[in-house]
PDB file of N, CA and C in Angstrom:
ATOM      1  N   GLU A   1      -4.520 163.513-102.940  1.00 41.00           N
ATOM      2  CA  GLU A   1      -4.450 162.718-104.155  1.00 41.00           C
ATOM      3  C   GLU A   1      -4.695 161.257-103.820  1.00 41.00           C
ATOM      4  N   GLN A   2      -5.528 160.615-104.562  1.00 41.00           N
ATOM      5  CA  GLN A   2      -5.813 159.207-104.319  1.00 41.00           C
ATOM      6  C   GLN A   2      -4.818 158.335-105.057  1.00 41.00           C
ATOM      7  N   THR A   3      -4.526 157.209-104.456  1.00 44.00           N
ATOM      8  CA  THR A   3      -3.590 156.272-105.054  1.00 44.00           C
ATOM      9  C   THR A   3      -4.152 154.865-104.942  1.00 44.00           C
ATOM     10  N   GLU A   4      -3.714 153.984-105.811  1.00 46.00           N
ATOM     11  CA  GLU A   4      -4.212 152.615-105.776  1.00 46.00           C
ATOM     12  C   GLU A   4      -3.374 151.706-104.895  1.00 46.00           C
ATOM     13  N   THR A   5      -2.246 152.189-104.414  1.00 49.00           N
ATOM     14  CA  THR A   5      -1.390 151.350-103.593  1.00 49.00           C
ATOM     15  C   THR A   5      -1.237 151.943-102.214  1.00 49.00           C
ATOM     16  N   MET A   6      -0.905 151.082-101.286  1.00 55.00           N
ATOM     17  CA  MET A   6      -0.652 151.539 -99.927  1.00 55.00           C
ATOM     18  C   MET A   6       0.716 152.217 -99.900  1.00 55.00           C
ATOM     19  N   ASP A   7       1.057 152.782 -98.772  1.00 60.00           N
ATOM     20  CA  ASP A   7       2.348 153.439 -98.647  1.00 60.00           C
ATOM     21  C   ASP A   7       3.483 152.406 -98.652  1.00 60.00           C
ATOM     22  N   ASP A   8       4.725 152.896 -98.638  1.00 65.00           N
ATOM     23  CA  ASP A   8       5.876 152.001 -98.729  1.00 65.00           C
ATOM     24  C   ASP A   8       5.932 150.984 -97.597  1.00 65.00           C
ATOM     25  N   GLU A   9       5.476 151.372 -96.413  1.00 61.00           N
ATOM     26  CA  GLU A   9       5.541 150.444 -95.284  1.00 61.00           C
ATOM     27  C   GLU A   9       4.532 149.314 -95.410  1.00 61.00           C
ATOM     28  N   THR A  10       3.341 149.613 -95.852  1.00 65.00           N
ATOM     29  CA  THR A  10       2.287 148.604 -95.880  1.00 65.00           C
ATOM     30  C   THR A  10       2.179 147.846 -97.197  1.00 65.00           C
ATOM     31  N   CYS A  11       2.860 148.283 -98.229  1.00 69.00           N
ATOM     32  CA  CYS A  11       2.717 147.630 -99.534  1.00 69.00           C
ATOM     33  C   CYS A  11       3.194 146.181 -99.523  1.00 69.00           C
ATOM     34  N   ASN A  12       4.067 145.818 -98.609  1.00 69.00           N
ATOM     35  CA  ASN A  12       4.573 144.445 -98.556  1.00 69.00           C
ATOM     36  C   ASN A  12       3.965 143.606 -97.440  1.00 69.00           C
ATOM     37  N   TRP A  13       2.925 144.102 -96.817  1.00 71.00           N
ATOM     38  CA  TRP A  13       2.278 143.317 -95.762  1.00 71.00           C
ATOM     39  C   TRP A  13       1.657 142.070 -96.351  1.00 71.00           C
ATOM     40  N   PRO A  14       1.711 140.971 -95.602  1.00 72.00           N
ATOM     41  CA  PRO A  14       1.048 139.757 -96.098  1.00 72.00           C
ATOM     42  C   PRO A  14      -0.466 139.891 -95.964  1.00 72.00           C
ATOM     43  N   VAL A  15      -1.145 139.890 -97.079  1.00 77.00           N
ATOM     44  CA  VAL A  15      -2.607 140.016 -97.107  1.00 77.00           C
ATOM     45  C   VAL A  15      -3.144 138.831 -97.887  1.00 77.00           C
ATOM     46  N   GLU A  16      -4.113 138.132 -97.295  1.00 80.00           N
ATOM     47  CA  GLU A  16      -4.708 137.001 -97.997  1.00 80.00           C
ATOM     48  C   GLU A  16      -5.338 137.484 -99.296  1.00 80.00           C
ATOM     49  N   ASP A  17      -5.246 136.673-100.322  1.00 84.00           N
ATOM     50  CA  ASP A  17      -5.770 137.040-101.640  1.00 84.00           C
ATOM     51  C   ASP A  17      -7.220 137.509-101.592  1.00 84.00           C
ATOM     52  N   LYS A  18      -8.038 136.880-100.749  1.00 88.00           N
ATOM     53  CA  LYS A  18      -9.451 137.239-100.716  1.00 88.00           C
ATOM     54  C   LYS A  18      -9.690 138.651-100.186  1.00 88.00           C
ATOM     55  N   TYR A  19      -8.688 139.269 -99.534  1.00 85.00           N
ATOM     56  CA  TYR A  19      -8.837 140.620 -99.005  1.00 85.00           C
ATOM     57  C   TYR A  19      -8.114 141.679 -99.841  1.00 85.00           C
ATOM     58  N   TRP A  20      -7.351 141.267-100.833  1.00 81.00           N
ATOM     59  CA  TRP A  20      -6.516 142.204-101.585  1.00 81.00           C
ATOM     60  C   TRP A  20      -7.334 143.280-102.301  1.00 81.00           C
ATOM     61  N   ASP A  21      -8.428 142.893-102.954  1.00 85.00           N
ATOM     62  CA  ASP A  21      -9.259 143.875-103.660  1.00 85.00           C
ATOM     63  C   ASP A  21      -9.852 144.896-102.697  1.00 85.00           C
ATOM     64  N   MET A  22     -10.296 144.432-101.531  1.00 85.00           N
ATOM     65  CA  MET A  22     -10.872 145.339-100.538  1.00 85.00           C
ATOM     66  C   MET A  22      -9.806 146.305-100.009  1.00 85.00           C
ATOM     67  N   LEU A  23      -8.601 145.809 -99.825  1.00 80.00           N
ATOM     68  CA  LEU A  23      -7.506 146.675 -99.375  1.00 80.00           C
ATOM     69  C   LEU A  23      -7.273 147.809-100.365  1.00 80.00           C
ATOM     70  N   HIS A  24      -7.293 147.497-101.635  1.00 78.00           N
ATOM     71  CA  HIS A  24      -7.094 148.531-102.657  1.00 78.00           C
ATOM     72  C   HIS A  24      -8.260 149.513-102.722  1.00 78.00           C
ATOM     73  N   LEU A  25      -9.461 149.052-102.400  1.00 84.00           N
ATOM     74  CA  LEU A  25     -10.613 149.958-102.393  1.00 84.00           C
ATOM     75  C   LEU A  25     -10.522 150.992-101.269  1.00 84.00           C
ATOM     76  N   ILE A  26     -10.016 150.588-100.112  1.00 81.00           N
ATOM     77  CA  ILE A  26      -9.978 151.510 -98.971  1.00 81.00           C
ATOM     78  C   ILE A  26      -8.672 152.274 -98.857  1.00 81.00           C
ATOM     79  N   SER A  27      -7.636 151.867 -99.557  1.00 77.00           N
ATOM     80  CA  SER A  27      -6.329 152.494 -99.390  1.00 77.00           C
ATOM     81  C   SER A  27      -6.290 153.996 -99.712  1.00 77.00           C
ATOM     82  N   PRO A  28      -7.098 154.503-100.636  1.00 78.00           N
ATOM     83  CA  PRO A  28      -7.031 155.949-100.886  1.00 78.00           C
ATOM     84  C   PRO A  28      -7.594 156.801 -99.746  1.00 78.00           C
ATOM     85  N   THR A  29      -8.443 156.224 -98.906  1.00 80.00           N
ATOM     86  CA  THR A  29      -9.104 157.037 -97.889  1.00 80.00           C
ATOM     87  C   THR A  29      -8.785 156.630 -96.459  1.00 80.00           C
ATOM     88  N   TYR A  30      -8.055 155.533 -96.264  1.00 78.00           N
ATOM     89  CA  TYR A  30      -7.706 155.075 -94.921  1.00 78.00           C
ATOM     90  C   TYR A  30      -6.201 154.897 -94.821  1.00 78.00           C
ATOM     91  N   LYS A  31      -5.685 155.094 -93.632  1.00 74.00           N
ATOM     92  CA  LYS A  31      -4.256 154.919 -93.398  1.00 74.00           C
ATOM     93  C   LYS A  31      -4.058 153.753 -92.443  1.00 74.00           C
ATOM     94  N   ALA A  32      -3.325 152.760 -92.888  1.00 72.00           N
ATOM     95  CA  ALA A  32      -3.016 151.617 -92.033  1.00 72.00           C
ATOM     96  C   ALA A  32      -1.776 151.937 -91.219  1.00 72.00           C
ATOM     97  N   ILE A  33      -1.876 151.732 -89.932  1.00 74.00           N
ATOM     98  CA  ILE A  33      -0.742 151.952 -89.042  1.00 74.00           C
ATOM     99  C   ILE A  33      -0.419 150.618 -88.389  1.00 74.00           C
ATOM    100  N   PRO A  34       0.796 150.126 -88.589  1.00 71.00           N
ATOM    101  CA  PRO A  34       1.109 148.792 -88.077  1.00 71.00           C
ATOM    102  C   PRO A  34       1.125 148.743 -86.553  1.00 71.00           C
ATOM    103  N   LEU A  35       0.695 147.620 -86.029  1.00 76.00           N
ATOM    104  CA  LEU A  35       0.810 147.336 -84.613  1.00 76.00           C
ATOM    105  C   LEU A  35       2.237 146.850 -84.394  1.00 76.00           C
ATOM    106  N   ARG A  36       2.994 147.569 -83.613  1.00 82.00           N
ATOM    107  CA  ARG A  36       4.391 147.198 -83.370  1.00 82.00           C
ATOM    108  C   ARG A  36       4.440 145.943 -82.511  1.00 82.00           C
ATOM    109  N   ALA A  37       5.113 144.926 -82.999  1.00 86.00           N
ATOM    110  CA  ALA A  37       5.239 143.673 -82.274  1.00 86.00           C
ATOM    111  C   ALA A  37       6.713 143.394 -81.997  1.00 86.00           C
ATOM    112  N   TYR A  38       6.973 142.844 -80.826  1.00 88.00           N
ATOM    113  CA  TYR A  38       8.345 142.566 -80.395  1.00 88.00           C
ATOM    114  C   TYR A  38       8.437 141.146 -79.859  1.00 88.00           C
ATOM    115  N   ASN A  39       9.584 140.550 -80.036  1.00 88.00           N
ATOM    116  CA  ASN A  39       9.895 139.248 -79.461  1.00 88.00           C
ATOM    117  C   ASN A  39      11.128 139.443 -78.595  1.00 88.00           C
ATOM    118  N   LYS A  40      10.925 139.474 -77.272  1.00 88.00           N
ATOM    119  CA  LYS A  40      12.025 139.703 -76.321  1.00 88.00           C
ATOM    120  C   LYS A  40      12.791 140.974 -76.687  1.00 88.00           C
ATOM    121  N   ASP A  41      12.066 142.070 -76.855  1.00 91.00           N
ATOM    122  CA  ASP A  41      12.608 143.393 -77.180  1.00 91.00           C
ATOM    123  C   ASP A  41      13.150 143.531 -78.599  1.00 91.00           C
ATOM    124  N   ALA A  42      13.043 142.504 -79.431  1.00 94.00           N
ATOM    125  CA  ALA A  42      13.476 142.595 -80.833  1.00 94.00           C
ATOM    126  C   ALA A  42      12.246 142.875 -81.693  1.00 94.00           C
ATOM    127  N   PHE A  43      12.290 143.961 -82.456  1.00 92.00           N
ATOM    128  CA  PHE A  43      11.170 144.345 -83.316  1.00 92.00           C
ATOM    129  C   PHE A  43      10.925 143.281 -84.370  1.00 92.00           C
ATOM    130  N   ILE A  44       9.654 142.950 -84.582  1.00 90.00           N
ATOM    131  CA  ILE A  44       9.261 142.008 -85.633  1.00 90.00           C
ATOM    132  C   ILE A  44       8.757 142.834 -86.805  1.00 90.00           C
ATOM    133  N   GLU A  45       9.374 142.672 -87.955  1.00 85.00           N
ATOM    134  CA  GLU A  45       8.960 143.401 -89.156  1.00 85.00           C
ATOM    135  C   GLU A  45       7.513 143.053 -89.501  1.00 85.00           C
ATOM    136  N   PRO A  46       6.728 144.038 -89.993  1.00 79.00           N
ATOM    137  CA  PRO A  46       5.329 143.766 -90.334  1.00 79.00           C
ATOM    138  C   PRO A  46       5.143 142.570 -91.268  1.00 79.00           C
ATOM    139  N   SER A  47       6.061 142.368 -92.193  1.00 79.00           N
ATOM    140  CA  SER A  47       5.930 141.243 -93.122  1.00 79.00           C
ATOM    141  C   SER A  47       6.126 139.899 -92.430  1.00 79.00           C
ATOM    142  N   GLU A  48       6.673 139.903 -91.203  1.00 86.00           N
ATOM    143  CA  GLU A  48       6.925 138.668 -90.464  1.00 86.00           C
ATOM    144  C   GLU A  48       5.968 138.449 -89.296  1.00 86.00           C
ATOM    145  N   VAL A  49       5.096 139.426 -89.033  1.00 85.00           N
ATOM    146  CA  VAL A  49       4.230 139.348 -87.859  1.00 85.00           C
ATOM    147  C   VAL A  49       3.302 138.140 -87.905  1.00 85.00           C
ATOM    148  N   ASN A  50       2.692 137.856 -89.039  1.00 83.00           N
ATOM    149  CA  ASN A  50       1.769 136.718 -89.118  1.00 83.00           C
ATOM    150  C   ASN A  50       2.453 135.426 -88.693  1.00 83.00           C
ATOM    151  N   ASN A  51       3.651 135.181 -89.210  1.00 89.00           N
ATOM    152  CA  ASN A  51       4.379 133.962 -88.857  1.00 89.00           C
ATOM    153  C   ASN A  51       4.809 133.973 -87.396  1.00 89.00           C
ATOM    154  N   ALA A  52       5.264 135.106 -86.909  1.00 89.00           N
ATOM    155  CA  ALA A  52       5.757 135.197 -85.538  1.00 89.00           C
ATOM    156  C   ALA A  52       4.643 134.990 -84.512  1.00 89.00           C
ATOM    157  N   LEU A  53       3.435 135.449 -84.827  1.00 87.00           N
ATOM    158  CA  LEU A  53       2.337 135.370 -83.864  1.00 87.00           C
ATOM    159  C   LEU A  53       1.442 134.140 -84.040  1.00 87.00           C
ATOM    160  N   GLN A  54       1.679 133.365 -85.077  1.00 90.00           N
ATOM    161  CA  GLN A  54       0.843 132.191 -85.307  1.00 90.00           C
ATOM    162  C   GLN A  54       0.897 131.270 -84.093  1.00 90.00           C
ATOM    163  N   ASN A  55      -0.272 130.846 -83.620  1.00 93.00           N
ATOM    164  CA  ASN A  55      -0.418 129.955 -82.462  1.00 93.00           C
ATOM    165  C   ASN A  55       0.088 130.579 -81.166  1.00 93.00           C
ATOM    166  N   SER A  56       0.120 131.894 -81.096  1.00 88.00           N
ATOM    167  CA  SER A  56       0.563 132.594 -79.890  1.00 88.00           C
ATOM    168  C   SER A  56      -0.625 133.164 -79.130  1.00 88.00           C
ATOM    169  N   ILE A  57      -0.417 133.383 -77.872  1.00 88.00           N
ATOM    170  CA  ILE A  57      -1.361 134.132 -77.059  1.00 88.00           C
ATOM    171  C   ILE A  57      -0.709 135.480 -76.813  1.00 88.00           C
ATOM    172  N   ILE A  58      -1.420 136.553 -77.166  1.00 82.00           N
ATOM    173  CA  ILE A  58      -0.844 137.885 -77.017  1.00 82.00           C
ATOM    174  C   ILE A  58      -1.702 138.717 -76.077  1.00 82.00           C
ATOM    175  N   GLU A  59      -1.098 139.741 -75.538  1.00 83.00           N
ATOM    176  CA  GLU A  59      -1.800 140.674 -74.658  1.00 83.00           C
ATOM    177  C   GLU A  59      -1.534 142.076 -75.185  1.00 83.00           C
ATOM    178  N   ILE A  60      -2.615 142.798 -75.431  1.00 83.00           N
ATOM    179  CA  ILE A  60      -2.504 144.164 -75.950  1.00 83.00           C
ATOM    180  C   ILE A  60      -3.261 145.095 -75.015  1.00 83.00           C
ATOM    181  N   HIS A  61      -2.625 146.181 -74.632  1.00 87.00           N
ATOM    182  CA  HIS A  61      -3.272 147.194 -73.802  1.00 87.00           C
ATOM    183  C   HIS A  61      -3.492 148.426 -74.674  1.00 87.00           C
ATOM    184  N   PHE A  62      -4.717 148.931 -74.675  1.00 87.00           N
ATOM    185  CA  PHE A  62      -5.009 150.110 -75.474  1.00 87.00           C
ATOM    186  C   PHE A  62      -6.170 150.874 -74.856  1.00 87.00           C
ATOM    187  N   SER A  63      -6.262 152.125 -75.250  1.00 92.00           N
ATOM    188  CA  SER A  63      -7.429 152.928 -74.889  1.00 92.00           C
ATOM    189  C   SER A  63      -8.121 153.322 -76.186  1.00 92.00           C
ATOM    190  N   LEU A  64      -9.433 153.457 -76.114  1.00 91.00           N
ATOM    191  CA  LEU A  64     -10.222 153.809 -77.284  1.00 91.00           C
ATOM    192  C   LEU A  64     -10.991 155.082 -76.969  1.00 91.00           C
ATOM    193  N   HIS A  65     -10.817 156.088 -77.817  1.00 92.00           N
ATOM    194  CA  HIS A  65     -11.497 157.373 -77.622  1.00 92.00           C
ATOM    195  C   HIS A  65     -12.528 157.534 -78.737  1.00 92.00           C
ATOM    196  N   HIS A  66     -13.766 157.836 -78.356  1.00 93.00           N
ATOM    197  CA  HIS A  66     -14.837 158.024 -79.318  1.00 93.00           C
ATOM    198  C   HIS A  66     -15.322 159.472 -79.260  1.00 93.00           C
ATOM    199  N   THR A  67     -15.511 160.065 -80.415  1.00 94.00           N
ATOM    200  CA  THR A  67     -16.085 161.406 -80.519  1.00 94.00           C
ATOM    201  C   THR A  67     -17.207 161.367 -81.547  1.00 94.00           C
ATOM    202  N   PHE A  68     -18.356 161.905 -81.172  1.00 94.00           N
ATOM    203  CA  PHE A  68     -19.469 162.041 -82.110  1.00 94.00           C
ATOM    204  C   PHE A  68     -19.412 163.446 -82.684  1.00 94.00           C
ATOM    205  N   LEU A  69     -19.257 163.548 -83.984  1.00 92.00           N
ATOM    206  CA  LEU A  69     -19.125 164.837 -84.666  1.00 92.00           C
ATOM    207  C   LEU A  69     -20.499 165.233 -85.227  1.00 92.00           C
ATOM    208  N   SER A  70     -21.298 165.858 -84.377  1.00 92.00           N
ATOM    209  CA  SER A  70     -22.682 166.164 -84.748  1.00 92.00           C
ATOM    210  C   SER A  70     -22.800 167.301 -85.752  1.00 92.00           C
ATOM    211  N   LYS A  71     -21.804 168.157 -85.839  1.00 90.00           N
ATOM    212  CA  LYS A  71     -21.888 169.307 -86.745  1.00 90.00           C
ATOM    213  C   LYS A  71     -21.454 168.977 -88.165  1.00 90.00           C
ATOM    214  N   HIS A  72     -20.918 167.781 -88.370  1.00 85.00           N
ATOM    215  CA  HIS A  72     -20.566 167.356 -89.722  1.00 85.00           C
ATOM    216  C   HIS A  72     -21.841 167.035 -90.485  1.00 85.00           C
ATOM    217  N   ASN A  73     -21.769 167.142 -91.790  1.00 88.00           N
ATOM    218  CA  ASN A  73     -22.910 166.807 -92.621  1.00 88.00           C
ATOM    219  C   ASN A  73     -22.511 165.689 -93.577  1.00 88.00           C
ATOM    220  N   PRO A  74     -22.939 164.488 -93.372  1.00 90.00           N
ATOM    221  CA  PRO A  74     -23.779 164.005 -92.268  1.00 90.00           C
ATOM    222  C   PRO A  74     -22.958 163.835 -90.991  1.00 90.00           C
ATOM    223  N   PRO A  75     -23.640 163.768 -89.842  1.00 90.00           N
ATOM    224  CA  PRO A  75     -22.935 163.526 -88.578  1.00 90.00           C
ATOM    225  C   PRO A  75     -22.153 162.212 -88.669  1.00 90.00           C
ATOM    226  N   ARG A  76     -21.035 162.149 -87.951  1.00 91.00           N
ATOM    227  CA  ARG A  76     -20.232 160.928 -88.012  1.00 91.00           C
ATOM    228  C   ARG A  76     -19.550 160.658 -86.688  1.00 91.00           C
ATOM    229  N   ASP A  77     -19.079 159.453 -86.546  1.00 92.00           N
ATOM    230  CA  ASP A  77     -18.332 159.035 -85.371  1.00 92.00           C
ATOM    231  C   ASP A  77     -16.853 158.999 -85.716  1.00 92.00           C
ATOM    232  N   SER A  78     -16.041 159.359 -84.761  1.00 91.00           N
ATOM    233  CA  SER A  78     -14.594 159.272 -84.931  1.00 91.00           C
ATOM    234  C   SER A  78     -14.035 158.443 -83.777  1.00 91.00           C
ATOM    235  N   PHE A  79     -13.155 157.513 -84.104  1.00 89.00           N
ATOM    236  CA  PHE A  79     -12.542 156.656 -83.095  1.00 89.00           C
ATOM    237  C   PHE A  79     -11.032 156.778 -83.187  1.00 89.00           C
ATOM    238  N   CYS A  80     -10.393 156.796 -82.050  1.00 88.00           N
ATOM    239  CA  CYS A  80      -8.937 156.844 -81.994  1.00 88.00           C
ATOM    240  C   CYS A  80      -8.481 155.858 -80.934  1.00 88.00           C
ATOM    241  N   ALA A  81      -7.602 154.945 -81.303  1.00 85.00           N
ATOM    242  CA  ALA A  81      -7.066 153.980 -80.348  1.00 85.00           C
ATOM    243  C   ALA A  81      -5.610 154.307 -80.077  1.00 85.00           C
ATOM    244  N   ASN A  82      -5.246 154.254 -78.834  1.00 84.00           N
ATOM    245  CA  ASN A  82      -3.858 154.453 -78.419  1.00 84.00           C
ATOM    246  C   ASN A  82      -3.351 153.159 -77.800  1.00 84.00           C
ATOM    247  N   ILE A  83      -2.353 152.601 -78.417  1.00 79.00           N
ATOM    248  CA  ILE A  83      -1.771 151.368 -77.899  1.00 79.00           C
ATOM    249  C   ILE A  83      -0.715 151.739 -76.888  1.00 79.00           C
ATOM    250  N   LYS A  84      -0.789 151.105 -75.722  1.00 76.00           N
ATOM    251  CA  LYS A  84       0.127 151.431 -74.621  1.00 76.00           C
ATOM    252  C   LYS A  84       1.298 150.472 -74.601  1.00 76.00           C
TER     253      LYS A  84
END
């Protein structure tokens, strides 16, 4: 079932006004998964991440897995990132 709003976790994320319409266009078919951020082992809520990381230098380790799905019609690429 398609919906016009994101799930309960992402509905309160700070999104710049210029991106809000685009977010609503993709929300029925894409799932946003928050990047977990911590400050000295204390979890930073998604609604506070922008403020917490402003003017910061961050380091993220991840792996990216790509699969080409040739038997799909039309063929498509699938990507999966795992944050370590």
